């Protein structure tokens, strides 16, 4: 009985570590996306300001 309990807890530990690793990868990708989106937004605002001067 205790062996089964140990096996189950070890399996749950491995699953939670895998989920944590995937979540870290997701947050890394999400932060990279938000940085790129922020850079795009700044460029777009600069473009629209320039475009507004000549219209």
mmCIF file of N, CA and C in Angstrom:
data_model
loop_
_atom_site.group_PDB
_atom_site.id
_atom_site.type_symbol
_atom_site.label_atom_id
_atom_site.label_comp_id
_atom_site.label_asym_id
_atom_site.label_seq_id
_atom_site.Cartn_x
_atom_site.Cartn_y
_atom_site.Cartn_z
ATOM 1 N N UNK A 1 0.829 -1.207 0.000
ATOM 2 C CA UNK A 1 0.000 0.000 0.000
ATOM 3 C C UNK A 1 0.862 1.255 0.000
ATOM 4 N N UNK A 2 1.880 1.288 0.860
ATOM 5 C CA UNK A 2 2.716 2.485 0.922
ATOM 6 C C UNK A 2 3.539 2.656 -0.358
ATOM 7 N N UNK A 3 3.862 1.522 -1.022
ATOM 8 C CA UNK A 3 4.582 1.621 -2.289
ATOM 9 C C UNK A 3 3.710 2.279 -3.349
ATOM 10 N N UNK A 4 2.436 1.911 -3.384
ATOM 11 C CA UNK A 4 1.516 2.523 -4.343
ATOM 12 C C UNK A 4 1.344 4.011 -4.065
ATOM 13 N N UNK A 5 1.253 4.358 -2.799
ATOM 14 C CA UNK A 5 1.125 5.763 -2.426
ATOM 15 C C UNK A 5 2.371 6.542 -2.836
ATOM 16 N N UNK A 6 3.530 5.952 -2.630
ATOM 17 C CA UNK A 6 4.781 6.582 -3.037
ATOM 18 C C UNK A 6 4.843 6.738 -4.549
ATOM 19 N N UNK A 7 4.413 5.719 -5.265
ATOM 20 C CA UNK A 7 4.402 5.777 -6.723
ATOM 21 C C UNK A 7 3.460 6.863 -7.233
ATOM 22 N N UNK A 8 2.297 6.961 -6.630
ATOM 23 C CA UNK A 8 1.324 7.985 -7.034
ATOM 24 C C UNK A 8 1.856 9.382 -6.741
ATOM 25 N N UNK A 9 2.441 9.579 -5.572
ATOM 26 C CA UNK A 9 2.952 10.911 -5.232
ATOM 27 C C UNK A 9 4.137 11.283 -6.131
ATOM 28 N N UNK A 10 4.980 10.295 -6.464
ATOM 29 C CA UNK A 10 6.099 10.574 -7.366
ATOM 30 C C UNK A 10 5.590 10.938 -8.756
ATOM 31 N N UNK A 11 4.566 10.240 -9.221
ATOM 32 C CA UNK A 11 3.974 10.546 -10.531
ATOM 33 C C UNK A 11 3.376 11.951 -10.536
ATOM 34 N N UNK A 12 2.677 12.310 -9.476
ATOM 35 C CA UNK A 12 2.105 13.656 -9.390
ATOM 36 C C UNK A 12 3.187 14.725 -9.354
ATOM 37 N N UNK A 13 4.296 14.423 -8.698
ATOM 38 C CA UNK A 13 5.415 15.360 -8.664
ATOM 39 C C UNK A 13 5.977 15.579 -10.058
ATOM 40 N N UNK A 14 6.161 14.486 -10.806
ATOM 41 C CA UNK A 14 6.667 14.613 -12.169
ATOM 42 C C UNK A 14 5.705 15.396 -13.059
ATOM 43 N N UNK A 15 4.425 15.154 -12.894
ATOM 44 C CA UNK A 15 3.426 15.877 -13.684
ATOM 45 C C UNK A 15 3.455 17.362 -13.344
ATOM 46 N N UNK A 16 3.538 17.683 -12.062
ATOM 47 C CA UNK A 16 3.544 19.098 -11.672
ATOM 48 C C UNK A 16 4.817 19.787 -12.150
ATOM 49 N N UNK A 17 5.948 19.085 -12.147
ATOM 50 C CA UNK A 17 7.181 19.680 -12.679
ATOM 51 C C UNK A 17 7.057 19.930 -14.171
ATOM 52 N N UNK A 18 6.448 19.015 -14.881
ATOM 53 C CA UNK A 18 6.236 19.214 -16.320
ATOM 54 C C UNK A 18 5.329 20.393 -16.594
ATOM 55 N N UNK A 19 4.267 20.527 -15.814
ATOM 56 C CA UNK A 19 3.349 21.656 -15.984
ATOM 57 C C UNK A 19 4.067 22.964 -15.675
ATOM 58 N N UNK A 20 4.894 22.970 -14.632
ATOM 59 C CA UNK A 20 5.641 24.175 -14.277
ATOM 60 C C UNK A 20 6.600 24.573 -15.390
ATOM 61 N N UNK A 21 7.276 23.594 -15.971
ATOM 62 C CA UNK A 21 8.209 23.888 -17.060
ATOM 63 C C UNK A 21 7.477 24.466 -18.262
ATOM 64 N N UNK A 22 6.320 23.876 -18.593
ATOM 65 C CA UNK A 22 5.535 24.392 -19.707
ATOM 66 C C UNK A 22 5.033 25.800 -19.429
ATOM 67 N N UNK A 23 4.624 26.064 -18.192
ATOM 68 C CA UNK A 23 4.123 27.386 -17.834
ATOM 69 C C UNK A 23 5.243 28.420 -17.924
ATOM 70 N N UNK A 24 6.453 28.049 -17.480
ATOM 71 C CA UNK A 24 7.580 28.979 -17.607
ATOM 72 C C UNK A 24 7.881 29.278 -19.059
ATOM 73 N N UNK A 25 7.840 28.261 -19.908
ATOM 74 C CA UNK A 25 8.076 28.482 -21.335
ATOM 75 C C UNK A 25 7.001 29.407 -21.906
ATOM 76 N N UNK A 26 5.755 29.195 -21.490
ATOM 77 C CA UNK A 26 4.676 30.047 -21.981
ATOM 78 C C UNK A 26 4.868 31.491 -21.541
ATOM 79 N N UNK A 27 5.234 31.707 -20.271
ATOM 80 C CA UNK A 27 5.403 33.086 -19.806
ATOM 81 C C UNK A 27 6.582 33.755 -20.502
ATOM 82 N N UNK A 28 7.639 32.985 -20.779
ATOM 83 C CA UNK A 28 8.773 33.537 -21.517
ATOM 84 C C UNK A 28 8.345 33.992 -22.905
ATOM 85 N N UNK A 29 7.581 33.140 -23.601
ATOM 86 C CA UNK A 29 7.091 33.495 -24.930
ATOM 87 C C UNK A 29 6.124 34.675 -24.874
ATOM 88 N N UNK A 30 5.275 34.710 -23.855
ATOM 89 C CA UNK A 30 4.307 35.794 -23.730
ATOM 90 C C UNK A 30 5.010 37.127 -23.489
ATOM 91 N N UNK A 31 6.041 37.128 -22.649
ATOM 92 C CA UNK A 31 6.777 38.365 -22.400
ATOM 93 C C UNK A 31 7.508 38.833 -23.645
ATOM 94 N N UNK A 32 8.055 37.898 -24.399
ATOM 95 C CA UNK A 32 8.698 38.271 -25.662
ATOM 96 C C UNK A 32 7.673 38.888 -26.611
ATOM 97 N N UNK A 33 6.492 38.298 -26.659
ATOM 98 C CA UNK A 33 5.438 38.842 -27.518
ATOM 99 C C UNK A 33 5.042 40.240 -27.079
ATOM 100 N N UNK A 34 4.867 40.453 -25.778
ATOM 101 C CA UNK A 34 4.447 41.783 -25.320
ATOM 102 C C UNK A 34 5.537 42.818 -25.588
ATOM 103 N N UNK A 35 6.813 42.427 -25.478
ATOM 104 C CA UNK A 35 7.889 43.368 -25.823
ATOM 105 C C UNK A 35 7.836 43.739 -27.303
ATOM 106 N N UNK A 36 7.660 42.731 -28.152
ATOM 107 C CA UNK A 36 7.568 43.008 -29.590
ATOM 108 C C UNK A 36 6.347 43.857 -29.915
ATOM 109 N N UNK A 37 5.239 43.568 -29.261
ATOM 110 C CA UNK A 37 4.025 44.331 -29.516
ATOM 111 C C UNK A 37 4.197 45.773 -29.059
ATOM 112 N N UNK A 38 4.882 45.978 -27.930
ATOM 113 C CA UNK A 38 5.149 47.336 -27.463
ATOM 114 C C UNK A 38 6.025 48.104 -28.432
ATOM 115 N N UNK A 39 7.035 47.433 -28.987
ATOM 116 C CA UNK A 39 7.898 48.082 -29.977
ATOM 117 C C UNK A 39 7.098 48.430 -31.232
ATOM 118 N N UNK A 40 6.244 47.518 -31.668
ATOM 119 C CA UNK A 40 5.404 47.789 -32.832
ATOM 120 C C UNK A 40 4.492 48.973 -32.568
ATOM 121 N N UNK A 41 3.891 49.023 -31.388
ATOM 122 C CA UNK A 41 2.980 50.122 -31.058
ATOM 123 C C UNK A 41 3.713 51.458 -31.065
ATOM 124 N N UNK A 42 4.920 51.490 -30.506
ATOM 125 C CA UNK A 42 5.698 52.737 -30.527
ATOM 126 C C UNK A 42 6.010 53.163 -31.962
ATOM 127 N N UNK A 43 6.418 52.208 -32.783
ATOM 128 C CA UNK A 43 6.704 52.542 -34.186
ATOM 129 C C UNK A 43 5.447 53.026 -34.915
ATOM 130 N N UNK A 44 4.340 52.383 -34.639
ATOM 131 C CA UNK A 44 3.094 52.765 -35.297
ATOM 132 C C UNK A 44 2.662 54.166 -34.889
ATOM 133 N N UNK A 45 2.814 54.485 -33.607
ATOM 134 C CA UNK A 45 2.456 55.834 -33.160
ATOM 135 C C UNK A 45 3.374 56.881 -33.782
ATOM 136 N N UNK A 46 4.659 56.554 -33.878
ATOM 137 C CA UNK A 46 5.581 57.493 -34.524
ATOM 138 C C UNK A 46 5.202 57.690 -35.990
ATOM 139 N N UNK A 47 4.841 56.605 -36.657
ATOM 140 C CA UNK A 47 4.434 56.702 -38.059
ATOM 141 C C UNK A 47 3.185 57.546 -38.206
ATOM 142 N N UNK A 48 2.191 57.332 -37.344
ATOM 143 C CA UNK A 48 0.955 58.095 -37.476
ATOM 144 C C UNK A 48 1.185 59.571 -37.151
ATOM 145 N N UNK A 49 2.093 59.872 -36.236
ATOM 146 C CA UNK A 49 2.412 61.278 -35.964
ATOM 147 C C UNK A 49 3.057 61.927 -37.197
ATOM 148 N N UNK A 50 3.994 61.210 -37.813
ATOM 149 C CA UNK A 50 4.628 61.754 -39.016
ATOM 150 C C UNK A 50 3.609 61.910 -40.141
ATOM 151 N N UNK A 51 2.773 60.930 -40.311
ATOM 152 C CA UNK A 51 1.781 60.964 -41.374
ATOM 153 C C UNK A 51 0.794 62.115 -41.143
ATOM 154 N N UNK A 52 0.468 62.384 -39.904
ATOM 155 C CA UNK A 52 -0.467 63.461 -39.594
ATOM 156 C C UNK A 52 0.101 64.833 -39.896
ATOM 157 N N UNK A 53 1.430 64.969 -39.862
ATOM 158 C CA UNK A 53 2.038 66.270 -40.143
ATOM 159 C C UNK A 53 1.884 66.663 -41.611
ATOM 160 N N UNK A 54 1.885 65.658 -42.497
ATOM 161 C CA UNK A 54 1.879 65.963 -43.924
ATOM 162 C C UNK A 54 0.497 65.957 -44.544
ATOM 163 N N UNK A 55 -0.526 65.651 -43.755
ATOM 164 C CA UNK A 55 -1.869 65.592 -44.382
ATOM 165 C C UNK A 55 -2.600 66.910 -44.220
#
